[in-house]
Amino acid sequence: MSQHGASGNPEPKSGPPIPTGSSSPKMKISPKLNRWSMGRALRSGGVKLDRPIRRTDDTHCRQPTEAKETDEDDKKTSAIDVEITAGKSIYLISDGTGWTAEHSVNAALGQFEDYSVNRGSSVNTHLFSWVEDEEKLIEIINQAAKEGAMCFYTLANPLMSKSAKQACDQCGVLSVDILGPIIEGIASHLGVSPSGLTRGAPGTRVKTLNDAYFKRIEAIEFTIKQDDGTLPENLSKADIVLVGVSRTGKTPLSTYIAQKGYKVANVPFVMGVEPPRTLFDVEPRKVFALKIQLVVLQAIRRTRAKTLGVDTQAENNYSGIDLVRKELDFASRIFAENPGWAVIDVTNKAIEETAAVILRLYHDGRDSATSVPRISQRY
Amino acid sequence: MSQHGASGNPEPKSGPPIPTGSSSPKMKISPKLNRWSMGRALRSGGVKLDRPIRRTDDTHCRQPTEAKETDEDDKKTSAIDVEITAGKSIYLISDGTGWTAEHSVNAALGQFEDYSVNRGSSVNTHLFSWVEDEEKLIEIINQAAKEGAMCFYTLANPLMSKSAKQACDQCGVLSVDILGPIIEGIASHLGVSPSGLTRGAPGTRVKTLNDAYFKRIEAIEFTIKQDDGTLPENLSKADIVLVGVSRTGKTPLSTYIAQKGYKVANVPFVMGVEPPRTLFDVEPRKVFALKIQLVVLQAIRRTRAKTLGVDTQAENNYSGIDLVRKELDFASRIFAENPGWAVIDVTNKAIEETAAVILRLYHDGRDSATSVPRISQRY
């Protein structure tokens, strides 16, 4: 396995994210930090949270050298260490909600799914939102140093962002500025400077109650009212209609897509029950049929039945392989009778993935100026 | 106003995101691209979408020099240009869902809210998801060059990411790698290499049906069933209970928080109607009371009444200033009688902001190892 060092702030210019198999020559490496970081990772990744917490007014940092001593401590108390292992820590620091940092880092963590399996350790993220004064920022970064955590930050205020970078470098804490490069890119593209205001700042608040906001609220409320086949007379008012048998994820999908401002209705297909006539009056390109592999659906229904604590007979009626197959066949027949509906396989797909597939198809051909489908939005 | 150039990939190391008032000396600038980019921005930001689309097998790029010629064209046809102005284009390219790029860029665009007002122009984002082969990638980047767009990309596959960077530089398209630096940082921190697999790839799919997934689905379904005060007997099963008068955003808030895996119930406070007894049996730290400024609530209710198309009398009963005030007073009294409830002002706050405030308070003191509240998650 290749080992990669990194500067406090990795250079995007160093080609691909991680040139697997070889270390990137372009990256600036603090050897001490690197040895230390690697050292921790190569053991169980244990971070002792029961280490005495310093006074919050303490502005000193644990330096890489101290860190190596801490490594020694860890080795001595490895038995305890295993018990209290909290995994590797990742700090997310924001002067706003922190959702951007959380979303981006979660996505990136998808690239390290085997880590916990192979290392018998876990990764813990710690989100610090509305960190709007420097004192608090420094306190958090000091704590990150104590925990051997790395820091990701999204700070709209350029001065705070600069302080974060400086403090992290000073404390030997690996750090990445998530928002900075994005804002910088947009500023160059538009030819204007960013406001530097956090989302909560007075100047920006008035923007929240605009048409898009009300449209979104309306979409969410519509979607909830339509859930699970209720009010079939309103199907024509939906932007998107989802159909499928129980446990194909219609409800979570509906609410996820509604959050993006689309009115979603979903109609459950139940063995032997005819769907409402109004469904077949809906413009076919708006209807998305969810299919799923038999065994996977049965597994999901088993889990569901356990959660509901239903009796064996009821469970068999719900997750018995023959009945599940019959219900899927019943749904497939209706799908086949409506060739205008897009059929989407949700087998082992996360809600976000299926939502992306549906919205891509929904927008396909309408916004596209190329042969490649795109989802366009105006700001 | 300061003008900023940028390389194809701005260096995070160049201090704060945008050193407002002065251009960053560290940034590498393609002067032609910069003049061109600035030139477009300083006009109405018009991008002619009716420009003839090249054949999709065309792998040539419009170079900055050609771009300047295009500027000339635009000037000549400025009248038409104004009519067909589509604003500045931002391309979001992903080999997955593209939600990370969308989320991050939307957040960054919050720094440029005055742009459309001051320039009489808009910004358009174009999301391209599941771009998994190089040919498609190059086609999209060529189109970006034609539209004078910039590119943000989140490509898990290092080779694709490298190709994107090279193609953008070649085409004189400003580009920013969003995911790369984050993955690189985590890889260094954990001391392991990323999988390089896109989320849809076989290796990663099986991970989607884990406990966290089922917990999240359950939370969403619970939340929808509990919406608007239904099933008060289940309030005790909720992680979070929201209370407030109509139009304080209880429903969208509930579904947003539910998406993050929390069971949310909401109870509407209606003038003169006693809330369900079970509400007062709920652990107070789980209850969040939503307050809002009188005039803002009235404005929201007016909009709502229009949407519903109710008659004047009904509208007055709903958004009449006296009745709105009375209802808010009624709610405030109940809030005051329950000092254990956190009271949150949702006035002019976006759903995401209020959700962040609530979850921060919810986790405060439980996960915190410092005096600064944090939201912690294990992976």
PDB file of N, CA, C and O in Angstrom, chain B residues 53-81:
ATOM      1  N   ILE B  53     -23.983  24.142 -32.236  1.00  0.00           N
ATOM      2  CA  ILE B  53     -23.311  23.101 -31.454  1.00  0.00           C
ATOM      3  C   ILE B  53     -22.444  22.259 -32.387  1.00  0.00           C
ATOM      4  O   ILE B  53     -22.900  21.835 -33.446  1.00  0.00           O
ATOM      5  N   ARG B  54     -21.186  22.022 -31.992  1.00  0.00           N
ATOM      6  CA  ARG B  54     -20.314  21.199 -32.847  1.00  0.00           C
ATOM      7  C   ARG B  54     -20.700  19.726 -32.737  1.00  0.00           C
ATOM      8  O   ARG B  54     -21.396  19.336 -31.815  1.00  0.00           O
ATOM      9  N   ARG B  55     -20.188  18.941 -33.708  1.00  0.00           N
ATOM     10  CA  ARG B  55     -20.437  17.505 -33.656  1.00  0.00           C
ATOM     11  C   ARG B  55     -19.837  16.964 -32.359  1.00  0.00           C
ATOM     12  O   ARG B  55     -18.797  17.443 -31.902  1.00  0.00           O
ATOM     13  N   THR B  56     -20.519  15.965 -31.758  1.00  0.00           N
ATOM     14  CA  THR B  56     -20.059  15.470 -30.461  1.00  0.00           C
ATOM     15  C   THR B  56     -18.735  14.733 -30.573  1.00  0.00           C
ATOM     16  O   THR B  56     -18.047  14.533 -29.599  1.00  0.00           O
ATOM     17  N   ASP B  57     -18.362  14.310 -31.814  1.00  0.00           N
ATOM     18  CA  ASP B  57     -17.072  13.609 -31.936  1.00  0.00           C
ATOM     19  C   ASP B  57     -15.934  14.625 -32.115  1.00  0.00           C
ATOM     20  O   ASP B  57     -14.787  14.283 -32.290  1.00  0.00           O
ATOM     21  N   ASP B  58     -16.289  15.917 -32.067  1.00  0.00           N
ATOM     22  CA  ASP B  58     -15.291  16.970 -32.206  1.00  0.00           C
ATOM     23  C   ASP B  58     -14.518  17.106 -30.901  1.00  0.00           C
ATOM     24  O   ASP B  58     -15.086  17.380 -29.852  1.00  0.00           O
ATOM     25  N   THR B  59     -13.221  16.831 -30.953  1.00  0.00           N
ATOM     26  CA  THR B  59     -12.441  16.901 -29.704  1.00  0.00           C
ATOM     27  C   THR B  59     -11.582  18.156 -29.657  1.00  0.00           C
ATOM     28  O   THR B  59     -10.713  18.294 -28.825  1.00  0.00           O
ATOM     29  N   HIS B  60     -11.826  19.082 -30.624  1.00  0.00           N
ATOM     30  CA  HIS B  60     -11.070  20.339 -30.590  1.00  0.00           C
ATOM     31  C   HIS B  60     -11.632  21.264 -29.527  1.00  0.00           C
ATOM     32  O   HIS B  60     -12.764  21.096 -29.092  1.00  0.00           O
ATOM     33  N   CYS B  61     -10.814  22.227 -29.122  1.00  0.00           N
ATOM     34  CA  CYS B  61     -11.252  23.184 -28.128  1.00  0.00           C
ATOM     35  C   CYS B  61     -11.185  24.589 -28.683  1.00  0.00           C
ATOM     36  O   CYS B  61     -10.334  24.887 -29.502  1.00  0.00           O
ATOM     37  N   ARG B  62     -12.092  25.409 -28.186  1.00  0.00           N
ATOM     38  CA  ARG B  62     -11.984  26.816 -28.505  1.00  0.00           C
ATOM     39  C   ARG B  62     -10.879  27.382 -27.607  1.00  0.00           C
ATOM     40  O   ARG B  62     -10.949  27.274 -26.384  1.00  0.00           O
ATOM     41  N   GLN B  63      -9.817  27.868 -28.225  1.00  0.00           N
ATOM     42  CA  GLN B  63      -8.706  28.429 -27.443  1.00  0.00           C
ATOM     43  C   GLN B  63      -9.029  29.867 -27.035  1.00  0.00           C
ATOM     44  O   GLN B  63      -9.879  30.504 -27.651  1.00  0.00           O
ATOM     45  N   PRO B  64      -8.350  30.357 -25.993  1.00  0.00           N
ATOM     46  CA  PRO B  64      -8.573  31.736 -25.559  1.00  0.00           C
ATOM     47  C   PRO B  64      -8.578  32.738 -26.710  1.00  0.00           C
ATOM     48  O   PRO B  64      -9.373  33.661 -26.756  1.00  0.00           O
ATOM     49  N   THR B  65      -7.692  32.499 -27.724  1.00  0.00           N
ATOM     50  CA  THR B  65      -7.650  33.431 -28.862  1.00  0.00           C
ATOM     51  C   THR B  65      -9.002  33.421 -29.574  1.00  0.00           C
ATOM     52  O   THR B  65      -9.589  34.461 -29.813  1.00  0.00           O
ATOM     53  N   GLU B  66      -9.518  32.218 -29.851  1.00  0.00           N
ATOM     54  CA  GLU B  66     -10.848  32.122 -30.474  1.00  0.00           C
ATOM     55  C   GLU B  66     -11.868  32.817 -29.578  1.00  0.00           C
ATOM     56  O   GLU B  66     -12.744  33.512 -30.035  1.00  0.00           O
ATOM     57  N   ALA B  67     -11.664  32.622 -28.298  1.00  0.00           N
ATOM     58  CA  ALA B  67     -12.604  33.199 -27.339  1.00  0.00           C
ATOM     59  C   ALA B  67     -12.682  34.707 -27.534  1.00  0.00           C
ATOM     60  O   ALA B  67     -13.755  35.297 -27.551  1.00  0.00           O
ATOM     61  N   LYS B  68     -11.498  35.324 -27.753  1.00  0.00           N
ATOM     62  CA  LYS B  68     -11.509  36.780 -27.938  1.00  0.00           C
ATOM     63  C   LYS B  68     -12.340  37.151 -29.164  1.00  0.00           C
ATOM     64  O   LYS B  68     -13.113  38.092 -29.131  1.00  0.00           O
ATOM     65  N   GLU B  69     -12.182  36.321 -30.223  1.00  0.00           N
ATOM     66  CA  GLU B  69     -12.986  36.610 -31.412  1.00  0.00           C
ATOM     67  C   GLU B  69     -14.461  36.554 -31.048  1.00  0.00           C
ATOM     68  O   GLU B  69     -15.240  37.415 -31.388  1.00  0.00           O
ATOM     69  N   THR B  70     -14.818  35.520 -30.263  1.00  0.00           N
ATOM     70  CA  THR B  70     -16.212  35.385 -29.850  1.00  0.00           C
ATOM     71  C   THR B  70     -16.660  36.647 -29.121  1.00  0.00           C
ATOM     72  O   THR B  70     -17.759  37.132 -29.310  1.00  0.00           O
ATOM     73  N   ASP B  71     -15.763  37.193 -28.293  1.00  0.00           N
ATOM     74  CA  ASP B  71     -16.103  38.444 -27.615  1.00  0.00           C
ATOM     75  C   ASP B  71     -16.513  39.494 -28.644  1.00  0.00           C
ATOM     76  O   ASP B  71     -17.507  40.194 -28.487  1.00  0.00           O
ATOM     77  N   GLU B  72     -15.736  39.553 -29.720  1.00  0.00           N
ATOM     78  CA  GLU B  72     -16.054  40.534 -30.776  1.00  0.00           C
ATOM     79  C   GLU B  72     -17.461  40.275 -31.307  1.00  0.00           C
ATOM     80  O   GLU B  72     -18.281  41.170 -31.371  1.00  0.00           O
ATOM     81  N   ASP B  73     -17.736  39.016 -31.627  1.00  0.00           N
ATOM     82  CA  ASP B  73     -19.076  38.664 -32.126  1.00  0.00           C
ATOM     83  C   ASP B  73     -20.131  39.187 -31.166  1.00  0.00           C
ATOM     84  O   ASP B  73     -21.071  39.871 -31.530  1.00  0.00           O
ATOM     85  N   ASP B  74     -19.918  38.879 -29.892  1.00  0.00           N
ATOM     86  CA  ASP B  74     -20.906  39.271 -28.877  1.00  0.00           C
ATOM     87  C   ASP B  74     -21.157  40.776 -28.936  1.00  0.00           C
ATOM     88  O   ASP B  74     -22.283  41.237 -28.913  1.00  0.00           O
ATOM     89  N   LYS B  75     -20.032  41.528 -29.031  1.00  0.00           N
ATOM     90  CA  LYS B  75     -20.190  42.999 -29.059  1.00  0.00           C
ATOM     91  C   LYS B  75     -21.078  43.395 -30.229  1.00  0.00           C
ATOM     92  O   LYS B  75     -22.035  44.114 -30.109  1.00  0.00           O
ATOM     93  N   LYS B  76     -20.746  42.829 -31.424  1.00  0.00           N
ATOM     94  CA  LYS B  76     -21.502  43.192 -32.634  1.00  0.00           C
ATOM     95  C   LYS B  76     -22.989  42.931 -32.435  1.00  0.00           C
ATOM     96  O   LYS B  76     -23.838  43.723 -32.791  1.00  0.00           O
ATOM     97  N   THR B  77     -23.318  41.791 -31.824  1.00  0.00           N
ATOM     98  CA  THR B  77     -24.722  41.398 -31.699  1.00  0.00           C
ATOM     99  C   THR B  77     -25.228  41.642 -30.280  1.00  0.00           C
ATOM    100  O   THR B  77     -26.016  40.875 -29.768  1.00  0.00           O
ATOM    101  N   SER B  78     -24.750  42.718 -29.682  1.00  0.00           N
ATOM    102  CA  SER B  78     -25.055  42.925 -28.261  1.00  0.00           C
ATOM    103  C   SER B  78     -26.564  43.028 -28.025  1.00  0.00           C
ATOM    104  O   SER B  78     -27.070  42.568 -27.019  1.00  0.00           O
ATOM    105  N   ALA B  79     -27.284  43.593 -28.986  1.00  0.00           N
ATOM    106  CA  ALA B  79     -28.732  43.731 -28.796  1.00  0.00           C
ATOM    107  C   ALA B  79     -29.357  42.356 -28.601  1.00  0.00           C
ATOM    108  O   ALA B  79     -30.052  42.090 -27.635  1.00  0.00           O
ATOM    109  N   ILE B  80     -29.039  41.455 -29.528  1.00  0.00           N
ATOM    110  CA  ILE B  80     -29.554  40.090 -29.447  1.00  0.00           C
ATOM    111  C   ILE B  80     -29.043  39.458 -28.147  1.00  0.00           C
ATOM    112  O   ILE B  80     -29.765  38.841 -27.399  1.00  0.00           O
ATOM    113  N   ASP B  81     -27.768  39.751 -27.903  1.00  0.00           N
ATOM    114  CA  ASP B  81     -27.090  39.176 -26.752  1.00  0.00           C
ATOM    115  C   ASP B  81     -27.887  39.427 -25.473  1.00  0.00           C
ATOM    116  O   ASP B  81     -28.108  38.532 -24.679  1.00  0.00           O
TER     117      ASP B  81
END
